[in-house]
Coordinates of C-alpha atoms in Angstrom, one line a residue:
M275 CA -99.4 151.5 52.4
V276 CA -96.2 153.4 51.6
T277 CA -96.3 157.2 51.2
L278 CA -94.1 158.9 48.5
E279 CA -93.5 162.6 48.6
R280 CA -92.1 165.4 47.1
S281 CA -92.0 169.3 47.3
W282 CA -91.8 171.5 44.1
D283 CA -90.8 175.3 44.2
A284 CA -92.7 176.8 41.6
Q285 CA -91.0 180.0 42.0
R286 CA -94.2 181.7 41.6
P287 CA -97.8 181.9 43.3
V288 CA -99.8 178.6 42.8
D289 CA -103.5 178.7 42.9
L290 CA -104.8 175.1 43.4
R291 CA -108.5 176.1 43.3
R292 CA -108.3 178.1 40.3
T293 CA -105.9 175.9 38.4
L294 CA -107.3 172.6 39.3
G295 CA -111.1 173.6 39.9
G296 CA -112.0 172.6 36.3
L297 CA -111.1 169.0 37.0
V298 CA -113.7 168.5 39.9
R299 CA -117.4 167.4 38.7
G300 CA -119.4 168.9 41.5
S301 CA -119.0 169.0 45.1
G302 CA -119.9 165.0 45.3
D303 CA -117.1 164.0 42.7
P304 CA -115.7 160.8 44.2
V305 CA -112.3 161.2 41.8
H306 CA -111.3 164.6 42.6
R307 CA -111.6 166.5 45.9
L308 CA -110.7 170.3 46.4
D309 CA -110.9 171.9 49.8
P310 CA -109.3 175.3 51.0
V311 CA -108.0 173.6 54.1
E312 CA -107.2 170.0 52.7
G313 CA -106.0 170.7 49.4
F314 CA -106.5 168.8 46.3
R315 CA -106.9 164.9 46.0
W316 CA -107.0 163.0 43.0
A317 CA -107.5 159.4 42.4
C318 CA -106.0 158.2 39.0
R319 CA -105.5 155.2 36.8
T320 CA -101.8 156.0 35.7
P321 CA -99.6 154.0 33.1
D322 CA -98.0 152.5 36.1
G323 CA -101.0 151.4 38.1
D324 CA -103.7 152.9 40.4
G325 CA -102.7 156.0 42.6
T326 CA -103.8 158.8 44.6
L327 CA -102.2 162.3 44.8
A328 CA -102.7 164.9 47.6
L329 CA -101.4 168.2 46.9
R330 CA -101.1 171.5 49.3
A331 CA -99.5 174.8 48.2
A332 CA -98.0 177.4 50.3
A333 CA -96.0 180.8 49.2
G334 CA -95.2 179.1 45.8
V335 CA -94.2 175.6 47.2
V336 CA -96.3 172.6 46.6
H337 CA -96.1 169.7 48.8
A338 CA -97.3 166.4 47.3
Q339 CA -98.1 163.1 48.6
A340 CA -98.8 159.9 46.6
W341 CA -99.9 156.3 47.3
G342 CA -100.2 153.1 45.1
P343 CA -98.4 151.6 42.2
G344 CA -98.8 155.0 40.3
A345 CA -97.6 157.1 42.9
A346 CA -94.1 157.8 41.2
W347 CA -95.8 158.6 38.0
L348 CA -98.2 161.3 39.7
L349 CA -95.3 162.8 41.7
H350 CA -93.3 163.3 38.6
R351 CA -96.4 164.9 36.8
V352 CA -97.0 167.7 39.6
P353 CA -95.4 170.5 37.8
R354 CA -97.0 169.9 34.4
L355 CA -100.6 169.1 36.3
L356 CA -100.1 172.7 37.9
G357 CA -99.1 174.5 34.7
A358 CA -95.3 174.7 34.7
G359 CA -94.3 176.1 31.4
D360 CA -98.0 177.5 31.0
D361 CA -97.0 181.0 29.7
W362 CA -99.7 183.7 29.9
S363 CA -97.4 186.2 29.0
A364 CA -98.1 185.9 25.3
L365 CA -101.6 187.2 25.7
G366 CA -100.6 190.7 25.0
D367 CA -102.8 193.6 25.3
L368 CA -106.1 192.8 27.2
P369 CA -109.0 195.0 28.2
G370 CA -108.9 196.7 31.4
V371 CA -110.9 194.3 33.6
L372 CA -109.2 191.3 32.2
A373 CA -105.5 192.8 32.5
E374 CA -106.6 193.5 36.0
L375 CA -108.0 190.0 36.8
L376 CA -104.8 188.3 35.3
R377 CA -102.5 190.6 37.6
R378 CA -104.6 189.8 40.6
H379 CA -104.6 186.1 40.0
P380 CA -100.9 185.2 39.2
G381 CA -101.2 181.8 40.5
M382 CA -103.8 180.5 37.9
R383 CA -102.8 178.3 35.2
L384 CA -104.3 175.7 32.8
P385 CA -103.8 172.2 34.1
S386 CA -102.5 169.2 32.3
T387 CA -103.4 165.8 33.9
G388 CA -102.1 163.8 31.1
R389 CA -104.9 161.3 31.4
V390 CA -107.5 161.4 28.5
L391 CA -110.1 159.0 29.2
D392 CA -110.4 160.5 32.8
S393 CA -111.4 163.9 31.2
L394 CA -113.2 162.5 28.2
V395 CA -115.9 160.3 29.6
P396 CA -117.1 163.0 32.2
A397 CA -117.2 165.5 29.2
I398 CA -119.2 163.0 27.0
L399 CA -121.6 162.8 30.0
E400 CA -122.4 166.5 29.8
Q401 CA -123.3 166.5 26.3
R402 CA -126.8 167.8 25.8
V403 CA -127.7 167.7 29.5
T404 CA -127.5 170.1 32.5
G405 CA -124.6 170.0 34.5
M406 CA -126.6 168.6 37.4
E407 CA -127.7 165.6 35.4
A408 CA -124.0 164.9 34.2
R409 CA -122.7 165.2 37.8
R410 CA -125.4 162.8 39.1
S411 CA -124.4 160.3 36.3
W412 CA -120.6 160.5 36.9
R413 CA -121.1 160.0 40.6
Q414 CA -123.3 157.1 40.4
L415 CA -121.0 155.6 37.7
V416 CA -117.7 155.9 39.9
Y417 CA -119.6 154.7 42.8
R418 CA -120.9 151.5 40.9
Y419 CA -118.2 150.6 38.7
G420 CA -115.2 152.3 40.2
T421 CA -112.6 151.0 42.9
P422 CA -111.6 152.2 46.3
A423 CA -108.5 154.4 45.5
P424 CA -105.1 153.6 47.3
G425 CA -104.1 155.7 50.3
P426 CA -105.9 157.0 53.4
F427 CA -108.9 158.8 51.7
E428 CA -111.9 156.3 52.2
Q429 CA -114.2 158.8 50.1
L430 CA -112.0 158.6 47.0
R431 CA -112.6 156.2 44.2
L432 CA -111.0 155.3 40.8
P433 CA -113.1 155.9 37.8
P434 CA -113.8 152.8 35.8
G435 CA -111.2 151.8 33.2
P436 CA -112.0 151.0 29.7
G437 CA -112.5 147.2 29.9
V438 CA -115.2 148.1 32.9
L439 CA -117.0 150.7 30.7
L440 CA -117.4 148.4 27.7
D441 CA -119.0 145.8 30.0
V442 CA -121.6 148.3 31.5
P443 CA -124.9 146.8 29.9
T444 CA -127.4 149.3 28.1
W445 CA -130.1 148.8 30.9
E446 CA -127.3 150.0 33.6
W447 CA -126.2 153.1 31.6
H448 CA -130.1 153.7 31.6
R449 CA -130.4 153.4 35.3
L450 CA -127.4 156.1 35.3
G451 CA -129.4 158.4 33.3
V452 CA -127.3 158.0 30.3
D453 CA -129.0 158.0 26.9
V454 CA -128.0 155.8 23.9
R455 CA -126.1 158.4 22.2
R456 CA -123.7 159.1 25.0
Q457 CA -123.5 155.3 25.8
R458 CA -122.2 154.8 22.3
A459 CA -119.8 157.6 22.4
I460 CA -118.3 156.1 25.8
R461 CA -118.0 152.8 24.3
A462 CA -116.3 154.0 21.2
A463 CA -113.7 155.9 23.4
A464 CA -113.3 152.9 25.6
T465 CA -112.5 150.6 22.5
V466 CA -109.6 153.0 21.5
A467 CA -108.6 154.2 25.0
N468 CA -105.0 153.3 24.5
R469 CA -104.7 155.3 21.3
L470 CA -106.5 158.2 22.9
E471 CA -104.0 158.0 25.8
E472 CA -101.1 158.7 23.3
C473 CA -102.9 162.0 22.3
S474 CA -100.8 163.4 25.4
E475 CA -97.6 163.0 23.3
L476 CA -98.9 164.6 20.2
S477 CA -99.0 168.0 19.1
L478 CA -102.2 169.8 20.2
D479 CA -103.6 170.0 16.8
A480 CA -103.0 166.4 16.2
A481 CA -104.6 165.4 19.5
M482 CA -107.7 167.6 18.9
A483 CA -108.1 165.6 15.7
R484 CA -107.6 162.4 16.8
L485 CA -110.1 162.8 19.5
Q486 CA -112.6 163.8 17.0
H487 CA -112.0 160.7 14.9
V488 CA -114.1 158.9 17.6
P489 CA -117.6 158.7 16.9
G490 CA -119.8 160.9 19.2
I491 CA -116.9 163.2 19.9
G492 CA -117.3 166.6 18.4
L493 CA -115.4 169.8 18.6
W494 CA -117.1 170.6 22.2
T495 CA -116.2 167.2 23.7
A496 CA -112.7 167.6 22.4
A497 CA -112.1 170.9 23.5
E498 CA -113.5 170.3 27.1
T499 CA -110.9 167.3 27.2
A500 CA -108.1 168.9 25.8
Q501 CA -108.3 171.9 28.3
R502 CA -108.0 169.5 31.0
A503 CA -105.8 166.6 29.6
F504 CA -103.3 168.6 27.7
G505 CA -103.8 172.3 29.1
H506 CA -104.6 173.3 25.6
P507 CA -104.5 177.2 25.8
D508 CA -106.5 177.8 22.4
A509 CA -109.2 175.0 22.9
V510 CA -112.6 176.9 22.8
S511 CA -115.8 174.9 24.0
V512 CA -117.7 176.0 20.6
G513 CA -121.2 174.6 20.9
D514 CA -121.5 175.3 24.8
F515 CA -124.7 176.3 26.0
H516 CA -123.6 179.4 28.0
I517 CA -120.1 180.3 27.0
A518 CA -120.9 182.2 23.7
N519 CA -123.4 184.4 25.6
V520 CA -121.0 184.9 28.5
V521 CA -118.0 186.0 26.1
T522 CA -120.3 188.1 23.7
H523 CA -121.9 190.0 26.7
F524 CA -118.6 190.5 28.5
L525 CA -116.8 191.8 25.4
T526 CA -119.7 193.7 23.8
G527 CA -122.4 194.3 26.5
R528 CA -124.9 192.2 24.2
P529 CA -127.2 189.7 25.9
R530 CA -126.6 187.0 23.4
G531 CA -124.1 185.8 21.0
T532 CA -123.5 182.7 18.3
D533 CA -120.3 180.8 18.5
E534 CA -119.4 182.6 15.3
E535 CA -119.7 186.0 17.1
M536 CA -117.7 184.6 20.0
L537 CA -115.1 183.2 17.8
A538 CA -114.8 186.7 15.9
L539 CA -114.2 188.5 19.1
L540 CA -111.7 185.9 20.3
A541 CA -109.8 186.3 17.1
P542 CA -107.3 188.9 18.2
W543 CA -106.1 186.2 20.7
A544 CA -105.7 183.3 18.4
G545 CA -103.7 180.6 20.0
Q546 CA -104.5 182.0 23.5
R547 CA -108.5 181.8 23.4
Q548 CA -109.0 179.5 26.1
R549 CA -106.7 181.8 28.4
V550 CA -109.0 184.7 27.7
V551 CA -112.3 182.6 28.2
R552 CA -110.8 181.6 31.6
L553 CA -110.5 185.2 32.5
I554 CA -113.8 186.1 31.5
E555 CA -115.3 183.2 33.6
L556 CA -113.2 184.6 36.7
A557 CA -114.8 187.9 36.3
G558 CA -118.1 186.3 37.2
V559 CA -120.0 188.1 34.7
A560 CA -123.1 186.2 33.4
A561 CA -125.3 187.0 30.5
P562 CA -129.0 188.0 31.3
K563 CA -131.3 185.3 31.6
F564 CA -134.5 185.4 29.7
G565 CA -137.7 183.0 29.9
P566 CA -138.4 180.1 32.4
R567 CA -135.7 177.8 33.9
Y568 CA -135.1 174.7 32.2
S569 CA -136.5 171.5 34.0
P570 CA -134.3 168.6 33.3
L571 CA -135.8 165.3 32.1
D572 CA -135.1 162.4 34.0
T573 CA -134.2 159.5 31.3
R574 CA -134.4 157.0 33.9
A575 CA -138.1 157.4 34.2
I576 CA -138.6 156.8 30.4

């Protein structure tokens, strides 16, 4: 198979792990792979066809290789994928720890894949379940209904397209551990997949609104998708099980916080709130834990 290549000089540090790590759904993700030695690999259904992208970065220069009918589209997308034009200087004054984190990690940017369904489906799978459960469902869905990715990486698979998602029967979703509500949301998204992919060309506000028109897609799911597909700098995951507590604890020292409290604390950085959340997550400070650990319910046994 023909290999297409390009080099992109970002003229700044490029941190593949901290920029693209949020795309990877667990260490066993068949669609995205990130390794400190081998770099980043991504199997994608592009507007031009199936493609695989491999990235390495050194001294601010990114070397990209791509395979398949979508190779040229993926190579053209590399700068935007890695946050070209993602300007963090508008953050203004930051608390000392956050300012230091920003200074120490100049290569971190918000990614922008330009592919909506690829980010939306795993976000739907993460609704109301633990990350472990969602990652297991994602792996099994891709291995069972995806296809091998073009190129030399045998472990990579393309995620199922909208037509395949619509054909997955209810009992197979059940075997994947996906309840009826999430099944319906995925089917609703697959039904209007073409309209959702158009969100990449809309304003960020219009894209968020269109995502939330889909039954089963609320603010949390739309924000999780927009952060990855569009590099949305202000999309906060309201309704997340952990983020409000982490943000509140980091900024106030209190062990718990509500979404309303989190949004009030982030208000000084309106328009940049997701960037602040990313820095807080980078600090590695977790809110205190109380009570017993949640034990996931395996819906496949019901």
